[in-house]
mmCIF file of C-alpha atoms in Angstrom:
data_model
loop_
_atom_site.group_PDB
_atom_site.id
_atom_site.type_symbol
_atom_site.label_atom_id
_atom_site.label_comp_id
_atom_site.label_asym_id
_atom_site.label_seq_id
_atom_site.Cartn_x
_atom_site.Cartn_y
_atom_site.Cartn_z
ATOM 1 C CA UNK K 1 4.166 -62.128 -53.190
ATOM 2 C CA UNK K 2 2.470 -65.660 -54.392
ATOM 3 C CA UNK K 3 -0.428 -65.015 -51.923
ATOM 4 C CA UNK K 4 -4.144 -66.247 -52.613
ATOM 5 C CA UNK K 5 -6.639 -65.886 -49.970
ATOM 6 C CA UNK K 6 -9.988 -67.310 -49.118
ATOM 7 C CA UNK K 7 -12.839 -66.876 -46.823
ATOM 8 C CA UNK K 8 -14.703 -67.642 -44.850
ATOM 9 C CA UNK K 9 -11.999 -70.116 -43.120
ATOM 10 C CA UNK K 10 -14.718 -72.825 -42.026
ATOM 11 C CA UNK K 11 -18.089 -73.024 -43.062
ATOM 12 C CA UNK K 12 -21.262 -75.103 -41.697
ATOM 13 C CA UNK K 13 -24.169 -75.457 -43.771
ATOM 14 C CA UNK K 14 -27.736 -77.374 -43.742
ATOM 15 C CA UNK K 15 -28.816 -78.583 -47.086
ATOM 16 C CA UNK K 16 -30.840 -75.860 -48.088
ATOM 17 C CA UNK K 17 -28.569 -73.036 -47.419
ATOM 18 C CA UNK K 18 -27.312 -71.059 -50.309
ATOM 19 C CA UNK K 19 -23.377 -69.786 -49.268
ATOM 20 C CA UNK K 20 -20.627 -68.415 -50.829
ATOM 21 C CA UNK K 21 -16.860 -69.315 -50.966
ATOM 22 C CA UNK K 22 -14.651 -66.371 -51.868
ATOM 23 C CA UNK K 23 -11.166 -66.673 -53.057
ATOM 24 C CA UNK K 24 -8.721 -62.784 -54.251
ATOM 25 C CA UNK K 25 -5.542 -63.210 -55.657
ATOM 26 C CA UNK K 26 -3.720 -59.627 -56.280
ATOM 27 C CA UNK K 27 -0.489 -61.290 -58.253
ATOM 28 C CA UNK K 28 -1.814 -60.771 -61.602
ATOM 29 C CA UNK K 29 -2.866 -64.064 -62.601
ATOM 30 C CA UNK K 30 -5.621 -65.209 -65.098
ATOM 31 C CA UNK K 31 -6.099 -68.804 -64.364
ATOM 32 C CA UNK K 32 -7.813 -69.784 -61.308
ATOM 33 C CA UNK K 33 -8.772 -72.692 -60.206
ATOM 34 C CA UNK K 34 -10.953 -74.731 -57.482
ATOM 35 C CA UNK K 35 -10.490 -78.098 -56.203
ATOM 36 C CA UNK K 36 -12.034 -80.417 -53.630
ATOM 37 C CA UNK K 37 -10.191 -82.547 -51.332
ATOM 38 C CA UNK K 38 -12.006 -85.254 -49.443
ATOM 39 C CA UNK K 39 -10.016 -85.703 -46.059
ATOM 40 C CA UNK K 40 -6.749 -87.995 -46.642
ATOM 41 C CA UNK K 41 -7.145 -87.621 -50.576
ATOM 42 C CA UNK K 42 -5.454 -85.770 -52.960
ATOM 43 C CA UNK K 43 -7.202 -82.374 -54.165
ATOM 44 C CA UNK K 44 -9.695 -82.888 -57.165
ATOM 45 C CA UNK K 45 -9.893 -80.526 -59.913
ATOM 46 C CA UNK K 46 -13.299 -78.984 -60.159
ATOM 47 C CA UNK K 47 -13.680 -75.322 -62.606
ATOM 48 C CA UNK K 48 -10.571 -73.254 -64.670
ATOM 49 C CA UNK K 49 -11.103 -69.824 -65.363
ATOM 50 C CA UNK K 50 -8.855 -68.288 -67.843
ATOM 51 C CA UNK K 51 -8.947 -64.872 -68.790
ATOM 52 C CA UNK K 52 -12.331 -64.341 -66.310
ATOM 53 C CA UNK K 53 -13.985 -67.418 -69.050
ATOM 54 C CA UNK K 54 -15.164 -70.858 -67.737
ATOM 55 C CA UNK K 55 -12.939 -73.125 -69.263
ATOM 56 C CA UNK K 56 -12.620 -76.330 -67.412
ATOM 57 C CA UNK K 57 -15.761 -78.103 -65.687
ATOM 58 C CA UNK K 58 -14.698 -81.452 -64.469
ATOM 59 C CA UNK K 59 -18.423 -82.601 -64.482
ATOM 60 C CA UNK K 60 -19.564 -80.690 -61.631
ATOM 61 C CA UNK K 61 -22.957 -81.016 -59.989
ATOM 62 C CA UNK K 62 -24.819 -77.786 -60.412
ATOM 63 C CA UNK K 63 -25.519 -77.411 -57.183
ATOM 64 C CA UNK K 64 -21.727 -76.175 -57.259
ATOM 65 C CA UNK K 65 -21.676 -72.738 -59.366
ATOM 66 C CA UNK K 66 -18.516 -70.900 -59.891
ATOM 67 C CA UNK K 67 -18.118 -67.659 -61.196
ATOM 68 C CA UNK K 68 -15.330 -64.867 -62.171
ATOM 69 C CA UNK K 69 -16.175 -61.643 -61.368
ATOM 70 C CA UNK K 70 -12.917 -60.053 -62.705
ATOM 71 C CA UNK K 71 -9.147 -61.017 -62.725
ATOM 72 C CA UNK K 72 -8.869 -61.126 -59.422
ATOM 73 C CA UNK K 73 -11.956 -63.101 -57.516
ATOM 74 C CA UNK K 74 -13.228 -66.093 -57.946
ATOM 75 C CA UNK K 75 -16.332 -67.472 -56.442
ATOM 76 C CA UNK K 76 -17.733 -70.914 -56.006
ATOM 77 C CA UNK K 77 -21.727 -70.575 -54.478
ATOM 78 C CA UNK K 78 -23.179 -73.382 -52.984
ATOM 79 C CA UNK K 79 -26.736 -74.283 -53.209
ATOM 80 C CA UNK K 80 -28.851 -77.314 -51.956
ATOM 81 C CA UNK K 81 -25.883 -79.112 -51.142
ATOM 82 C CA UNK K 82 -25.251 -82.550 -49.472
ATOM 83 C CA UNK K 83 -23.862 -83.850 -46.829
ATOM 84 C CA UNK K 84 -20.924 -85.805 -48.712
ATOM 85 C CA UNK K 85 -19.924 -82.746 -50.119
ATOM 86 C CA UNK K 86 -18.651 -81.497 -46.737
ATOM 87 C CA UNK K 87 -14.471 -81.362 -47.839
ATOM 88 C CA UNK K 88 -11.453 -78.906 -47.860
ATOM 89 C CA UNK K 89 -12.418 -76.487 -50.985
ATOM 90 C CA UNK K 90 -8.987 -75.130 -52.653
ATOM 91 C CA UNK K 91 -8.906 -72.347 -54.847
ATOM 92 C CA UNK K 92 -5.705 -71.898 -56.647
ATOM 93 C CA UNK K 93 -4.198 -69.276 -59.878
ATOM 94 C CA UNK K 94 -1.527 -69.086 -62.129
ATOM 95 C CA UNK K 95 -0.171 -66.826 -64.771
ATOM 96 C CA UNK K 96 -1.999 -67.462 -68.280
ATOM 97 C CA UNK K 97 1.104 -65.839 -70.266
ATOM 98 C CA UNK K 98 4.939 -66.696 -70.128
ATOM 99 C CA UNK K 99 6.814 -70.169 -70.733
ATOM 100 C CA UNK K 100 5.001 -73.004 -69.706
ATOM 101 C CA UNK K 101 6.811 -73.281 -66.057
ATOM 102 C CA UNK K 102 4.873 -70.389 -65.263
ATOM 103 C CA UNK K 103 1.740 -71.030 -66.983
ATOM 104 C CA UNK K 104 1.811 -74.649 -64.767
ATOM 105 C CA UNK K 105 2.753 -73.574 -61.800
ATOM 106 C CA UNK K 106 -0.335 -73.294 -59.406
ATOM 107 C CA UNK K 107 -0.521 -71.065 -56.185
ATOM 108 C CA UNK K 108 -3.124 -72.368 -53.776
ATOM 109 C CA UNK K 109 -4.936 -70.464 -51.003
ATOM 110 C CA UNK K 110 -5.407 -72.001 -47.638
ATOM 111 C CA UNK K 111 -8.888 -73.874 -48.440
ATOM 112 C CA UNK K 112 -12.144 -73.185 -46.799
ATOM 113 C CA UNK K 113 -13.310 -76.214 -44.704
ATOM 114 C CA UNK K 114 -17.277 -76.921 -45.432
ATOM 115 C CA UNK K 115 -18.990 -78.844 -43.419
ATOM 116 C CA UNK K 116 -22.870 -79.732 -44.489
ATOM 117 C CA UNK K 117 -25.400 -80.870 -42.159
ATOM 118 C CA UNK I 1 -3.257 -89.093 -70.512
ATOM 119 C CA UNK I 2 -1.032 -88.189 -67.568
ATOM 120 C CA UNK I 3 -0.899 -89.770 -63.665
ATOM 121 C CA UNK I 4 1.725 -89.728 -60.752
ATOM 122 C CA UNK I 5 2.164 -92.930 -58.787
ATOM 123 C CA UNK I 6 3.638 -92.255 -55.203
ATOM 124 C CA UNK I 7 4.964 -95.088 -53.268
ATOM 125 C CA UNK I 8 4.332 -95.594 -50.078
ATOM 126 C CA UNK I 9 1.254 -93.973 -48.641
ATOM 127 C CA UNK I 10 2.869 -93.511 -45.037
ATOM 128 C CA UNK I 11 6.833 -92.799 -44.932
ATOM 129 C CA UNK I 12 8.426 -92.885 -40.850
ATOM 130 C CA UNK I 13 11.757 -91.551 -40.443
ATOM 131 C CA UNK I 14 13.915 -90.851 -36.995
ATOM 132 C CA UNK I 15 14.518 -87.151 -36.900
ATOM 133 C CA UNK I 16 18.039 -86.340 -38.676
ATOM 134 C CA UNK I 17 17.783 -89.361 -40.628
ATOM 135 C CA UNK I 18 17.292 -89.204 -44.658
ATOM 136 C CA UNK I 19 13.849 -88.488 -46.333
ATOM 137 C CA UNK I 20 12.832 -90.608 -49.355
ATOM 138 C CA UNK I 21 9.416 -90.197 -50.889
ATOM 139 C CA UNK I 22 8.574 -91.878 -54.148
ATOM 140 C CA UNK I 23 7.055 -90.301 -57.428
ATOM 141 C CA UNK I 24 7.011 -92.308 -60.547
ATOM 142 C CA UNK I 25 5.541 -90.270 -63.189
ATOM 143 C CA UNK I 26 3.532 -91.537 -66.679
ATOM 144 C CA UNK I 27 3.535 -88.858 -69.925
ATOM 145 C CA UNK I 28 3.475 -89.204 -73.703
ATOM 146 C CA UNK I 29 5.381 -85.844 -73.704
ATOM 147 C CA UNK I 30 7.918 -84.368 -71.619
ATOM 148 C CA UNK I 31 6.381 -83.761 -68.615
ATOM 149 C CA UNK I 32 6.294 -80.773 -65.824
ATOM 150 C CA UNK I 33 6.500 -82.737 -62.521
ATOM 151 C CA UNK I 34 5.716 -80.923 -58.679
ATOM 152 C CA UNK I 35 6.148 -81.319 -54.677
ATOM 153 C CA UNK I 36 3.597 -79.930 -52.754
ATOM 154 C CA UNK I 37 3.364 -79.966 -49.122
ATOM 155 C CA UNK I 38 0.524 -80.047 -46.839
ATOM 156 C CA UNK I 39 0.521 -79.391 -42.963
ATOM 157 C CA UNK I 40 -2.589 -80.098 -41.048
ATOM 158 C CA UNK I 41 -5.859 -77.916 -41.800
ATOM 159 C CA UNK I 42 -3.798 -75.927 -44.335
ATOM 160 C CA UNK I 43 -3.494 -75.443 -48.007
ATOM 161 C CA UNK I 44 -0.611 -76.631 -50.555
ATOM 162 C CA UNK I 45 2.435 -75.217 -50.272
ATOM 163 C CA UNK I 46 4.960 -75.601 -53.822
ATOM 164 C CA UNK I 47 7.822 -77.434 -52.820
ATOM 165 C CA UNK I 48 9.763 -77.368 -55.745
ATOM 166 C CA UNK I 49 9.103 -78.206 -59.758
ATOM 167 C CA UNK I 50 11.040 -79.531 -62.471
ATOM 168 C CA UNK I 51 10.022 -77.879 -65.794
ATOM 169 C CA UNK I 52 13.414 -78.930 -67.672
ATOM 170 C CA UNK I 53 15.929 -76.638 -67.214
ATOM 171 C CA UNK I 54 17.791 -79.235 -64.702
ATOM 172 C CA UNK I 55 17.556 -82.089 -63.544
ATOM 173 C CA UNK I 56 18.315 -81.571 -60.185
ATOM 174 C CA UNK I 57 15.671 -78.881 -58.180
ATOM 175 C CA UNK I 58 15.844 -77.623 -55.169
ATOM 176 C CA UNK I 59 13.313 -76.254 -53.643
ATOM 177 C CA UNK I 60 12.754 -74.908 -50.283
ATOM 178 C CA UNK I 61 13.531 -75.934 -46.405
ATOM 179 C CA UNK I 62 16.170 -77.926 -47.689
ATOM 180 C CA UNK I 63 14.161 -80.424 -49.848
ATOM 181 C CA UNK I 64 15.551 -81.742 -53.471
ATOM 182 C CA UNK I 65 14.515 -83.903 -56.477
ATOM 183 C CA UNK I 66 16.257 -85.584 -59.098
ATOM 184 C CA UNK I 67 14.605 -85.848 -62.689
ATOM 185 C CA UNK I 68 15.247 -89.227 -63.733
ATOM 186 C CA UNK I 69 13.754 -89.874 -67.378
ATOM 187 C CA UNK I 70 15.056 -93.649 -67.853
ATOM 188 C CA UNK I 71 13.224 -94.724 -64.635
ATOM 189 C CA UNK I 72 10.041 -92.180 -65.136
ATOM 190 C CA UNK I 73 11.415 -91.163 -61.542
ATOM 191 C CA UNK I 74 10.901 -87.800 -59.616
ATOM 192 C CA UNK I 75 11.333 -89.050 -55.949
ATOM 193 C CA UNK I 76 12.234 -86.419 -53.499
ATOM 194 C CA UNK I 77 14.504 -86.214 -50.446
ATOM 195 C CA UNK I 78 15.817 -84.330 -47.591
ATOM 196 C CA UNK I 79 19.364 -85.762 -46.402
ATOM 197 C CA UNK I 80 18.027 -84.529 -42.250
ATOM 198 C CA UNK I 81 14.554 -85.029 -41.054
ATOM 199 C CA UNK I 82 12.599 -82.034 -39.050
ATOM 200 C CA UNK I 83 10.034 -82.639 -36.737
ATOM 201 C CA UNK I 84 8.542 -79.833 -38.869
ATOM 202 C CA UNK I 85 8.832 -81.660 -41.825
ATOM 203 C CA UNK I 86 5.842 -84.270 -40.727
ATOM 204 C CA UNK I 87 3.388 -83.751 -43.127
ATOM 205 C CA UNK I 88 1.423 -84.907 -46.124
ATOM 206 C CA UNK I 89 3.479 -84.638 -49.816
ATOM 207 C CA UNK I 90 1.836 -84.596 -52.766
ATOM 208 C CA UNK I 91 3.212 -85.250 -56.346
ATOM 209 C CA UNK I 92 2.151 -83.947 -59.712
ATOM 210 C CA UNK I 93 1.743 -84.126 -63.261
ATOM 211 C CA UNK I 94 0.869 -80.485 -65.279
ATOM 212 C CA UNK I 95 -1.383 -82.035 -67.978
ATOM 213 C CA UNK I 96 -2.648 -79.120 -70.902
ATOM 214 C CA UNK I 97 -6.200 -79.232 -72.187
ATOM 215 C CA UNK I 98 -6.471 -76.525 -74.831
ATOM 216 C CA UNK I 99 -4.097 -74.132 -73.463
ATOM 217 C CA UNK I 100 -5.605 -74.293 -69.816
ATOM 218 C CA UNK I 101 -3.546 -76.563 -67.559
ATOM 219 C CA UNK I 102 -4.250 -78.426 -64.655
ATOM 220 C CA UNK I 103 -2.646 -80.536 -61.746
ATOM 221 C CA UNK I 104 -3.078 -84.412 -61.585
ATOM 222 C CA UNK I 105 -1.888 -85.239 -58.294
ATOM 223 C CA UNK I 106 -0.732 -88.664 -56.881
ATOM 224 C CA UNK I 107 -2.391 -90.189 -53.613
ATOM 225 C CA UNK I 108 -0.046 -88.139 -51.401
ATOM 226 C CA UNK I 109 2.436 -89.731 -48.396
ATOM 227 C CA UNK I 110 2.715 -89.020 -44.675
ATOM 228 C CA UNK I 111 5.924 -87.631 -43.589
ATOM 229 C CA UNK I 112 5.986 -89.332 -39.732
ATOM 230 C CA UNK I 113 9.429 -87.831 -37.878
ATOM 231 C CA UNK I 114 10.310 -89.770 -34.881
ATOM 232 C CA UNK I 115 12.040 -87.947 -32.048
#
């Protein structure tokens, strides 16, 4: 099974809502990832958690805060956001052990769509 | 550091006919090279990868790509076009930054299939 599920499926927010994105994975894996991808673009990378530790922040605004609970959720909350970050918001995982196919290979969920007023 | 060029940011095939879609790939180390696939309002779906063991992958619903190092190639096809097969492909590059690894991903191409 090389599912990885997030919720809510859309999401509409005014600028000075604080929301949640949620994102489970029960395969095992301890990378996860989110991206944004701007409509007809190619997904951006935004955090890395390995081993439920922030790793990667691709120079995120604050106003975007992710965080690991355990191995298995991931969370990106949203506070005070703006209207140009309305996008498709991909969370993805990966095993963080093995050969390095499986430590590259990425699993994506099927996005949450956020739209900001 | 590593990038994906993709060729062609609309591709428009008659259904049955070959697919074609261009990935040109630029490492300083062997490299570990993706297809994803996109339908509309979804997530990425993996393709297929190459990750050196062949050079030829194939990967699923009948999609393949060939591993070219001499022409920095990883272009993939489909030798008969689905009308389920129109959607948006993305290549990519696995780059490593201190043991985490992430996706670069080219600009992506629109599969169009033509009755």
């Amino acid at each position: 099974d090389t599912e990885v599920t997030q919720t809510p499926k859309h999401l509409v927010m005014g600028m000075t809502n604080k929301k949640s994105l949620k994102c489970e994975q029960h395969m095992g894996h301890r990378a996860m990832y989110w991206y944004k991808q701007k409509a007809k673009k190619p997904p951006e990378l935004m955090f890395v958690y390995s081993y439920e530790k922030l790793s990667i922040n691709e120079s995120v605004p604050s106003r975007f805060s992710p965080e690991c609970p355990n191995s298995s959720l991931l969370n990106l909350h949203l506070h005070a956001l703006q209207p140009e970050d309305s996008a498709l918001y991909l969370c993805a995982s990966s095993v963080r052990t093995g050969s390095l196919d499986s430590l590259t290979t990425q699993y994506f969920g099927p996005g949450t769509r956020l739209t900001v007023l | 550091a590593q990038s994906v060029t993709q060729l062609g940011s609309h591709v428009s095939v008659s259904e049955g006919a070959l697919v074609l879609l261009r990935c040109n790939y630029s490492s300083s180390v062997p490299p570990y090279l993706f297809w994803y696939v996109q339908y509309p309002n979804q997530g990425l779906q993996l393709l297929l990868k190459y990750t050196s063991a062949a050079t030829l992958v194939k990967g699923i619903n009948g999609f393949e790509a060939e591993f070219k190092k001499s022409e920095t190639s990883f272009h993939l096809t489909k030798p008969s076009a689905h009308m389920s097969d129109a959607a948006e492909y993305f290549c990519a590059v696995s780059d490593g930054v201190d043991s985490s690894y992430k996706l670069i991903f080219g600009s992506g191409t629109r599969l169009l299939v033509r009755p």
